[in-house]
XYZ file of C-alpha atoms in Angstrom:
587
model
C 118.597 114.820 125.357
C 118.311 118.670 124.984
C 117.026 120.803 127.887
C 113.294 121.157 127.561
C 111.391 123.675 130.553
C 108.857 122.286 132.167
C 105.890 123.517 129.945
C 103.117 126.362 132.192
C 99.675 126.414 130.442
C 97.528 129.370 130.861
C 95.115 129.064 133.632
C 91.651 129.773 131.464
C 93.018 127.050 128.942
C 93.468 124.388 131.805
C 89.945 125.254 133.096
C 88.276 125.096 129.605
C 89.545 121.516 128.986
C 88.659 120.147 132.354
C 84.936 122.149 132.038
C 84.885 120.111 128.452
C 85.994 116.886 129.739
C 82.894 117.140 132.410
C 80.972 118.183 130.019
C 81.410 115.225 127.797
C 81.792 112.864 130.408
C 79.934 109.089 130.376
C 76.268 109.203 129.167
C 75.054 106.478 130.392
C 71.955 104.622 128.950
C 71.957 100.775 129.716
C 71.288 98.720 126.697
C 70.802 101.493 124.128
C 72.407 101.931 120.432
C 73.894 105.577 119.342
C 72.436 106.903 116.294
C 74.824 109.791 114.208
C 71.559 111.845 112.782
C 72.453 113.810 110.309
C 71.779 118.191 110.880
C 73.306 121.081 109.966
C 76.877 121.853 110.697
C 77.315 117.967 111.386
C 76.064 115.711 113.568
C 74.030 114.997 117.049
C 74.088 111.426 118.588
C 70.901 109.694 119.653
C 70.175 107.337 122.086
C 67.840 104.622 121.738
C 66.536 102.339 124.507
C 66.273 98.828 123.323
C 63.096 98.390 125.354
C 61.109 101.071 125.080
C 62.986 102.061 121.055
C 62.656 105.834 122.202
C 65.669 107.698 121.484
C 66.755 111.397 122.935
C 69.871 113.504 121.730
C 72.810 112.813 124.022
C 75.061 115.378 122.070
C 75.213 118.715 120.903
C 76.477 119.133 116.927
C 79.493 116.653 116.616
C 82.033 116.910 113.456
C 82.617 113.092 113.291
C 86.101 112.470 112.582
C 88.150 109.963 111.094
C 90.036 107.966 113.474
C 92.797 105.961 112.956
C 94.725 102.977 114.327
C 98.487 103.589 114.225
C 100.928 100.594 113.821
C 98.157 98.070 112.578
C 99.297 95.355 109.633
C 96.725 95.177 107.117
C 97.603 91.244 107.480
C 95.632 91.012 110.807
C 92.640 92.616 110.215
C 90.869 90.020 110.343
C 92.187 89.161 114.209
C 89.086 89.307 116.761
C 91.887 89.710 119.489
C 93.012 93.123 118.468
C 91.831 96.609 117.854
C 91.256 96.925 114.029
C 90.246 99.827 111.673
C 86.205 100.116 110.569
C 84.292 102.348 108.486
C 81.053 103.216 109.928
C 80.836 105.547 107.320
C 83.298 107.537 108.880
C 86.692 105.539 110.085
C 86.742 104.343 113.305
C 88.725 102.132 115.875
C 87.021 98.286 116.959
C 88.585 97.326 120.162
C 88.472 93.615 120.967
C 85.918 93.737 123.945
C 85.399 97.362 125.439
C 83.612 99.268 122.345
C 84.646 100.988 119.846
C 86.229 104.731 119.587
C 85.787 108.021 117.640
C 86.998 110.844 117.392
C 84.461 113.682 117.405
C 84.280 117.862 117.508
C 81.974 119.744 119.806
C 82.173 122.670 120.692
C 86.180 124.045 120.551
C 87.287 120.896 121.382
C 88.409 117.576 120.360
C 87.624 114.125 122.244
C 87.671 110.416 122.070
C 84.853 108.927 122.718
C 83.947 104.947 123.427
C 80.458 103.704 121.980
C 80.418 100.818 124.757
C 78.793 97.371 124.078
C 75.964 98.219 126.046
C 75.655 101.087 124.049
C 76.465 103.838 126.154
C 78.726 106.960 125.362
C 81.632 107.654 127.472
C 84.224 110.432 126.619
C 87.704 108.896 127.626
C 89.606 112.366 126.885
C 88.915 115.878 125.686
C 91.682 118.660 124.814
C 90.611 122.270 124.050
C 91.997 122.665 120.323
C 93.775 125.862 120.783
C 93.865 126.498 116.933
C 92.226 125.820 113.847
C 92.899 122.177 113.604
C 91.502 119.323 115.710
C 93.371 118.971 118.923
C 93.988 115.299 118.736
C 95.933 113.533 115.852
C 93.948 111.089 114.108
C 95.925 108.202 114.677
C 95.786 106.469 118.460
C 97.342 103.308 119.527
C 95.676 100.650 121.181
C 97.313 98.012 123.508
C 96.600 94.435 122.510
C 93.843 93.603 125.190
C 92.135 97.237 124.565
C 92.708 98.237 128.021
C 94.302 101.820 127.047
C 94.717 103.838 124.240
C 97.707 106.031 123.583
C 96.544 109.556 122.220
C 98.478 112.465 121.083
C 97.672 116.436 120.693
C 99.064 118.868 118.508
C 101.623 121.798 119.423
C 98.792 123.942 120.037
C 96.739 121.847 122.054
C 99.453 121.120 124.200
C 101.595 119.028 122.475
C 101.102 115.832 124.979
C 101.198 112.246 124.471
C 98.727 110.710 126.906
C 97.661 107.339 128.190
C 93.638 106.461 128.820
C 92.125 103.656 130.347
C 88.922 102.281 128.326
C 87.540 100.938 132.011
C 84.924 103.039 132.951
C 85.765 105.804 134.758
C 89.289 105.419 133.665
C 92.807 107.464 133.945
C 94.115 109.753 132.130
C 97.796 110.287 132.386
C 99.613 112.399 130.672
C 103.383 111.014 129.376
C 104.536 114.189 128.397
C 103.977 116.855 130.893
C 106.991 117.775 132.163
C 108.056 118.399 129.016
C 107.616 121.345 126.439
C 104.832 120.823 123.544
C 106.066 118.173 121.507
C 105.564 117.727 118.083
C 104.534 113.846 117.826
C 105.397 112.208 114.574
C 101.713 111.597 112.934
C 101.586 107.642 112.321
C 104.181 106.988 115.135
C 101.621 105.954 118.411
C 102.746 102.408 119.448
C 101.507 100.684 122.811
C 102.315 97.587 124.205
C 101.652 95.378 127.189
C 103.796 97.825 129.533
C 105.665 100.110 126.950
C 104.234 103.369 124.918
C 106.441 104.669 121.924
C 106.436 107.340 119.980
C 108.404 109.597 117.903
C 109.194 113.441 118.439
C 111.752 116.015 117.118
C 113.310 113.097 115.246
C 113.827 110.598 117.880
C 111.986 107.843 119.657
C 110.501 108.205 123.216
C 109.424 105.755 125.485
C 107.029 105.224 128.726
C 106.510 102.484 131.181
C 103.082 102.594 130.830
C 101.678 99.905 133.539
C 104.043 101.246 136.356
C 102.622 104.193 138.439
C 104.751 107.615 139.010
C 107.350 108.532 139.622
C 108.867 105.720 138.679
C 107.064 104.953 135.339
C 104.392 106.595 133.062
C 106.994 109.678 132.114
C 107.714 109.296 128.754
C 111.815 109.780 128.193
C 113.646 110.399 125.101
C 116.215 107.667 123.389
C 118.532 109.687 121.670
C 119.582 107.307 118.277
C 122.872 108.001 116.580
C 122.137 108.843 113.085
C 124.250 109.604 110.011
C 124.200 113.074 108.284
C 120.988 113.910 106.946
C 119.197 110.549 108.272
C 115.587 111.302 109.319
C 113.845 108.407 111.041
C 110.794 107.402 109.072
C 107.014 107.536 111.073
C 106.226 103.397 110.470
C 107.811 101.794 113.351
C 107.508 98.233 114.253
C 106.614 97.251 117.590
C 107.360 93.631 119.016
C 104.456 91.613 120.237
C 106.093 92.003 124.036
C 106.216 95.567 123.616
C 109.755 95.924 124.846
C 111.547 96.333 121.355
C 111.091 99.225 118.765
C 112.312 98.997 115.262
C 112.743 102.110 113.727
C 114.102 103.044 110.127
C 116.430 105.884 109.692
C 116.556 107.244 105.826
C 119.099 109.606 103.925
C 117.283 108.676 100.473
C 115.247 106.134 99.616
C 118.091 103.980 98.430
C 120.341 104.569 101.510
C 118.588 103.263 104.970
C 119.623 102.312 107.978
C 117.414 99.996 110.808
C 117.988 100.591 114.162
C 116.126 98.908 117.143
C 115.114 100.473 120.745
C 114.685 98.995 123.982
C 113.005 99.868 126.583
C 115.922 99.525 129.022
C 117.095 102.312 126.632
C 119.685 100.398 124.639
C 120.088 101.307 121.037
C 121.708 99.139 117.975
C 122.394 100.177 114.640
C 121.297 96.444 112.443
C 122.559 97.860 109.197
C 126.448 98.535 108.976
C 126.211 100.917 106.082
C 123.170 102.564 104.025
C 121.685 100.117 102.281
C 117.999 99.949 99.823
C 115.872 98.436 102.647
C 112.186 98.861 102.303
C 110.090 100.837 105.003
C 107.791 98.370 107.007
C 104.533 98.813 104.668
C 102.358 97.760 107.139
C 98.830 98.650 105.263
C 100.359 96.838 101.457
C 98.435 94.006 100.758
C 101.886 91.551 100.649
C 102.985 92.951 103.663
C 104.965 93.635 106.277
C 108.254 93.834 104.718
C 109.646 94.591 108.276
C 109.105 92.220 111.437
C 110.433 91.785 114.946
C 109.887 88.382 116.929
C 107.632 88.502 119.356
C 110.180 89.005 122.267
C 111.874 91.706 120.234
C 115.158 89.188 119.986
C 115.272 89.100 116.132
C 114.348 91.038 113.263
C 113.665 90.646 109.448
C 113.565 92.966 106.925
C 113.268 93.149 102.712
C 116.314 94.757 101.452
C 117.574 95.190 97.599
C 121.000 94.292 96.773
C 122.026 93.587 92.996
C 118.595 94.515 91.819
C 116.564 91.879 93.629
C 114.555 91.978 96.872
C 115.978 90.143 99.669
C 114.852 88.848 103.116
C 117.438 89.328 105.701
C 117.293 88.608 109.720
C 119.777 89.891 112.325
C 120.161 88.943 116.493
C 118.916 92.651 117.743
C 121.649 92.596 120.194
C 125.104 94.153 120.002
C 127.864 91.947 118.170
C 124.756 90.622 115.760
C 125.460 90.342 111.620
C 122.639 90.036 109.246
C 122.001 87.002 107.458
C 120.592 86.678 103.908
C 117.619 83.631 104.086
C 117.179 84.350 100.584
C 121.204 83.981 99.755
C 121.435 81.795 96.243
C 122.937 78.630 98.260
C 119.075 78.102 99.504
C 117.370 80.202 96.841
C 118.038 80.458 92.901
C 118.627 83.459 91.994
C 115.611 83.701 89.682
C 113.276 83.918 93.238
C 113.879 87.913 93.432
C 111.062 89.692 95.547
C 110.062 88.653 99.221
C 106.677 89.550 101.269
C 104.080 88.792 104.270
C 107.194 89.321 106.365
C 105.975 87.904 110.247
C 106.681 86.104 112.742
C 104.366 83.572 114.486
C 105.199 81.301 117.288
C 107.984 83.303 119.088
C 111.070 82.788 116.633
C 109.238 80.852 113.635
C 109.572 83.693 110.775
C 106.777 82.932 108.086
C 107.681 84.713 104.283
C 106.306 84.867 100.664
C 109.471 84.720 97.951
C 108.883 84.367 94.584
C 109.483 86.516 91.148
C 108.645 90.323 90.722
C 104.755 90.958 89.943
C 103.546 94.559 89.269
C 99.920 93.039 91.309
C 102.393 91.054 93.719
C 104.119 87.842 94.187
C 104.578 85.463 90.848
C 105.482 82.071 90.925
C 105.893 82.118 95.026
C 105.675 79.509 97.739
C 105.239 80.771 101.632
C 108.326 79.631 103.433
C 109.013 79.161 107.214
C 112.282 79.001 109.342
C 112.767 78.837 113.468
C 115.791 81.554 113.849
C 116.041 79.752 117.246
C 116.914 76.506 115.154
C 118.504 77.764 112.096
C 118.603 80.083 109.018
C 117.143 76.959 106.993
C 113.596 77.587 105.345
C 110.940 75.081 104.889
C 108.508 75.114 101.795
C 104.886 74.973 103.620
C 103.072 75.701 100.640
C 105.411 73.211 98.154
C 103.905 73.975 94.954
C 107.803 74.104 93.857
C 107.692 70.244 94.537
C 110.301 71.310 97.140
C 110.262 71.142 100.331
C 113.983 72.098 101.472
C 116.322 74.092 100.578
C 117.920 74.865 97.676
C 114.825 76.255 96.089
C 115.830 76.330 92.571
C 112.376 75.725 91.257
C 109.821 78.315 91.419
C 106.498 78.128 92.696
C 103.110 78.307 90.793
C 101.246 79.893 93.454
C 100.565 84.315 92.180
C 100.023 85.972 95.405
C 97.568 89.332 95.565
C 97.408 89.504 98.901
C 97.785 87.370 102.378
C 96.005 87.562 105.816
C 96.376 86.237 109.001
C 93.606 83.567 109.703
C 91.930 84.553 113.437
C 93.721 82.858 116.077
C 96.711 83.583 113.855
C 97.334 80.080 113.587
C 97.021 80.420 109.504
C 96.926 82.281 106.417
C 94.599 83.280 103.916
C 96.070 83.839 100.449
C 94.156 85.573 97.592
C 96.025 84.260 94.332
C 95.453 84.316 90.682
C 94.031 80.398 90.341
C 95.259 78.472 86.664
C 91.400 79.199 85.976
C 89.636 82.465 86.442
C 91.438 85.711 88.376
C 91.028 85.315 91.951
C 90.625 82.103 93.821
C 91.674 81.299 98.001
C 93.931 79.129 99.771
C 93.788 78.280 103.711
C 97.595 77.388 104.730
C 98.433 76.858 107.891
C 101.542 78.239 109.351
C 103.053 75.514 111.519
C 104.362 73.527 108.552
C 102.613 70.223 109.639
C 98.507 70.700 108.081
C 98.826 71.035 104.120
C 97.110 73.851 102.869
C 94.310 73.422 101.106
C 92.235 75.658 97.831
C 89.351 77.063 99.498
C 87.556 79.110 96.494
C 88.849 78.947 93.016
C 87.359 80.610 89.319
C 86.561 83.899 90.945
C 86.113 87.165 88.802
C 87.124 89.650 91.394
C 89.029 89.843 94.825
C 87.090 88.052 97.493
C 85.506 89.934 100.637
C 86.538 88.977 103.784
C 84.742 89.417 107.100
C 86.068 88.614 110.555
C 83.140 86.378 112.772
C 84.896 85.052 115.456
C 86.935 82.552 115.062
C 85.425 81.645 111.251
C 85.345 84.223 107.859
C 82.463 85.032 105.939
C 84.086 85.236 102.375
C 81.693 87.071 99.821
C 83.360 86.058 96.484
C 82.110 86.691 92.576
C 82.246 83.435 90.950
C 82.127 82.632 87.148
C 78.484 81.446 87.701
C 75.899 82.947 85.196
C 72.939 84.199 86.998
C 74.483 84.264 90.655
C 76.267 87.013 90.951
C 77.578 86.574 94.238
C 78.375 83.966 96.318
C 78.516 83.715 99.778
C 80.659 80.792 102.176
C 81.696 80.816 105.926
C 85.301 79.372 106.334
C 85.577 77.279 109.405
C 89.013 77.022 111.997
C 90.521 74.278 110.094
C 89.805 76.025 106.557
C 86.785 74.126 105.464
C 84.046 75.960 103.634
C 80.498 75.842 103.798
C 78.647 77.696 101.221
C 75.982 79.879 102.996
C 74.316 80.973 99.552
C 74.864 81.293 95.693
C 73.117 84.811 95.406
C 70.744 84.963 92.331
C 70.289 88.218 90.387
C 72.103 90.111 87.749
C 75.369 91.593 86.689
C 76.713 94.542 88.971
C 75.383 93.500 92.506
C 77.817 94.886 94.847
C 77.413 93.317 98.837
C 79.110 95.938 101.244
C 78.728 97.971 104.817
C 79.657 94.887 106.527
C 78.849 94.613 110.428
C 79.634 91.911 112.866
C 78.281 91.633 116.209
C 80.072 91.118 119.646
C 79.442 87.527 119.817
C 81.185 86.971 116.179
C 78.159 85.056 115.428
C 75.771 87.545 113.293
C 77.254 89.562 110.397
C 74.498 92.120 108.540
C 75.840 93.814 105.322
C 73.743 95.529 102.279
C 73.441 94.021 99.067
C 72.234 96.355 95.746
C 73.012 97.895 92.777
C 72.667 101.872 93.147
C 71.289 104.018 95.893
C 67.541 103.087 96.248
C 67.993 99.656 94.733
C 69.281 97.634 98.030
C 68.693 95.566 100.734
C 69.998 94.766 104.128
C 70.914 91.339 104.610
C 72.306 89.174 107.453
C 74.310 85.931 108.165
C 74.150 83.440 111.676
C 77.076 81.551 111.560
C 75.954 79.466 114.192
C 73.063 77.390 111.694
C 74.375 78.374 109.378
C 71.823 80.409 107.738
C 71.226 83.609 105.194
C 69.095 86.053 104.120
C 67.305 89.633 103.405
C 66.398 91.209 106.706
C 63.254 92.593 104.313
C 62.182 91.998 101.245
C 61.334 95.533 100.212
C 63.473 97.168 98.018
C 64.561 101.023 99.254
C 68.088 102.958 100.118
C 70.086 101.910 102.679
C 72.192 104.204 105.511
C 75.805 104.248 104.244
C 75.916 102.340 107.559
C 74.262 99.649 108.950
C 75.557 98.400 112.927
C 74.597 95.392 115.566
C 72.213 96.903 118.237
C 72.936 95.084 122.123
C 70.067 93.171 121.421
C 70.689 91.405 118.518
C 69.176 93.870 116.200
C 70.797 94.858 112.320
C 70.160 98.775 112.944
C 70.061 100.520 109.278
C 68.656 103.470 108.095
C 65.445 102.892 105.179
C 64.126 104.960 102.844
C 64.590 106.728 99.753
C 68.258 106.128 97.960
C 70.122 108.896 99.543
C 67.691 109.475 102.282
C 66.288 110.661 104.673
C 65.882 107.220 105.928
C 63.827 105.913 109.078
C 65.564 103.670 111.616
C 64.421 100.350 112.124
C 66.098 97.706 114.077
C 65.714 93.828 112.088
C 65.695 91.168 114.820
C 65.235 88.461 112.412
C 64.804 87.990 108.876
C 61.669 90.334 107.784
C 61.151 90.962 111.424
C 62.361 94.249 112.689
C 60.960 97.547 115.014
C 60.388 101.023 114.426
C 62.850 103.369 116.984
C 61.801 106.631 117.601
C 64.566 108.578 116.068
C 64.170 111.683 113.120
C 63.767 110.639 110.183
C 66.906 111.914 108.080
C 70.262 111.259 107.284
C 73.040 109.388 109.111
C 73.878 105.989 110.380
C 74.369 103.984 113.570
C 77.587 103.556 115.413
C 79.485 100.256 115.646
C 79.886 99.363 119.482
């Protein structure tokens, strides 16, 4: 490690951020829902009491920034269970049960701040922004039960890395402060159970993060051994455990090396020599192409040799050799490209191999092997007719894009059907249910939206006259069909919401600004319909109130827009709340 001095902040500085973080602290309001109302220079946050629908201003002018969740697969975004990305219109962080988080500007500083269930505003951390940009990064990490959030600051906010509890009235701690300002990687947050990780001046650092001082919570460097001119890349992989980093070092894009990171603070190299292995690709639609098992004990990884893109898993311990799942005496050599890299069940390793597709995966099957049992695949999709190895029959099945089912238990598959472009298949990953079509002769890529443990899948059949469609899948893939939507060419269904209880999703349905209508779904009848029947422009944002209520801005397309709340279809309330621009927050 080289010799950092312990950092000395100027006095006026330290006072100015803890005036701020008073400033901002918790504004409470029991049962309310936060309103972003749109004025010059940006934005002020009302309040509105669900009783009495009279709202106040609980800010000053905000900038509302976008705020993003670092180390999150695109696969699981559908998982009620963990923190996920939403746009509200402006990008935001969901947590699974305490709120969810933005990042806002007021007044020379930068904070994160937690739009609780209840409705009220807490700031969980504010940092003076000592410069011209925004003093926190816009990526934070979020531990899987949403207890604490990892945050980082910029050089000339301090360059920390701190830990916040979402509790109310929760610590701060900051990782970093015995160090000097740190330039954090952008991207390279990653919080576990116990463990924070992060990357700075071109190495990986690590915290205890549930053990008090001094023994824990101090963030330490883990010096990797790299090659000449290796530079380890931002997207890390974190193990579900927390305990085991994967990191990717690269010297060109062609010559990488994988290296893991405990946090006992042992390093290994997986990768004896350079080789064409792809970067993790958390946020592509066939990813990951990188994985660790949950306890961190094995890893998998896409790599190119000859031309063709292989899977490849390795022990993570010392003495460990890769081997090739995809090697031709299990796989012909036509099957040449490998996604939806994961593991599920501890060990069992779940994959998508097939033949290269500029949209994906051709003529694929999902595979799945137990590295605690083997190296031999099983074919839990079979559409090869195979289900054991050698595979030297492709698949028929044209993968777009795959997504973990919530309770993880299954995946989703968006595929180009025989008929139409887009249809849906439910498999489940433990090798023993078939899978089963869900949705087939679609025109478009289907809409998925997380409500609880079921999806809401708004889909655009080949069905004259109905131009959307509109089914809830249930836990063991079934679908019901909520509603074939009537109406014309062009009607595009979006600002999707979901509610706490994963029972009530609201959305807008229209065809141009002025020309829509909010809309809601109870999964628990099932039932749908319009919240109103009058035709107007919708906020860019519509949002669940504590009570039950779709909140949306109504007016003229483009606004200003009043705010009603809809408890019921056509039956709504008037809150007391300017009329102009903006939207409601997601809580």
């Amino acid at each position: 490690m080289t010799d950092r001095c312990r950092r000395t902040r100027p006095g006026p500085l330290v006072a100015l951020t803890f005036a701020l973080a008073a400033l901002l602290a918790a504004r409470p309001v029991a049962q309310s829902l936060p309103i972003a109302v749109e004025v010059p220079g940006g934005h002020v946050l009302w309040q509105v009491d669900e009783v009495t629908r009279v709202g106040a201003p609980a800010t000053g002018v905000l900038q509302m920034l976008p705020l993003a969740l670092d180390g999150a697969a695109r696969r699981d975004r559908l998982r009620p269970d963990l923190a996920r990305e939403i746009a509200t219109p402006v990008q935001a962080v969901r947590l699974p049960a305490a709120g969810s988080l933005y990042r806002v500007r007021e007044a020379g500083a930068t904070s994160l701040l937690l739009a609780r269930p209840d409705g009220s505003l807490q700031t969980l951390i504010a940092r003076a922004d000592g410069g011209a940009l925004p003093a926190l990064l816009e990526g934070v990490a979020v531990s899987p039960d949403g207890a604490s959030v990892l945050v980082a600051t910029t050089p000339a906010a301090g360059g920390d890395v701190l830990l916040v509890d979402t509790a109310p009235g929760g610590r701060v701690t900051d990782l970093t402060a015995a160090e000097a300002p740190l330039t954090v990687a952008p991207g390279s947050l990653r919080l576990g159970p116990d463990d924070a990780w992060f990357l700075a001046g071109g190495q990986p650092w690590h915290a205890t993060s549930d053990v008090p001082p001094p023994g824990g919570q101090v963030a330490h460097e883990v010096p990797l051994a790299l090659d000449p001119g290796e530079a380890l890349v931002a997207e890390t992989v974190l193990a579900a455990d927390g305990r085991t980093l994967a990191v990717v070092g690269e010297i060109t894009p062609e010559a990488r090396h994988l290296h893991v990171v405990d946090d006992a603070g042992a390093t290994v190299r997986l990768t004896a020599a350079p080789e064409a292995l792809d970067l993790p690709s958390l946020d592509a639609p066939t990813g990951p192409l990188l994985a660790l098992s949950e306890d961190g004990a094995h890893a998998a990884w896409r790599s190119t040799l000859l031309l063709k893109k292989e899977l490849f898993t390795r022990p993570t311990t010392l003495g460990g050799t890769p081997t090739q799942i995809t090697g031709d005496l299990q796989f012909a050599d036509t099957i040449d490209n490998v996604g939806v890299v994961g593991f599920t069940d501890g060990t069992v390793l779940v994959f998508a191999a097939g033949e290269t597709n500029p949209d994906g995966i051709g003529s694929a099957d999902l595979f799945r092997v137990d590295l605690a049992l083997g190296t031999a695949p099983g074919n839990i999709t079979g559409t090869s007719g195979q289900a054991a190895p050698p595979f030297d029959q492709p698949g028929t099945l044209e993968i777009f894009e795959v997504t973990a089912f919530p309770g993880n238990a299954a995946l989703v598959l968006d595929v180009d059907p025989p008929n139409g472009d887009h249809g849906v298949i439910f498999v489940p990953v433990d090798g023993l249910a078939l899978p089963h079509v869900v949705l087939t002769d679609l025109v478009a890529a289907p809409q998925l939206v997380p409500a609880g443990d079921r999806v809401v899948v708004f889909s655009e059949p080949d069905l004259p006259g109905f131009p959307r469609r509109v089914h809830l899948i249930q836990p063991d893939g079934t679908p019901t069909l909520l509603a074939d939507v009537p109406g014309a060419a062009g009607l595009v269904i979006d600002r999707t919401t979901v509610d706490r209880g994963g029972t009530r999703v609201g959305f807008v349905a229209g065809f141009s600004p002025g020309v829509e209508l909010p809309g809601m779904i109870d999964t628990s009848v099932p039932s749908i319909g319009a919240a109103w029947l009058n035709v107007m422009g919708v906020s860019p944002g519509v949002a669940w109130s504590p009570l039950g209520r779709l909140a949306a801005g109504v007016g003229a397309g483009g606004g200003p827009w009043a705010w009603v709340g809809f408890s019921g279809f056509s039956t709504g309330v008037l809150y007391g709340v300017p009329v102009r621009r903006g939207f409601p927050l997601e809580l």
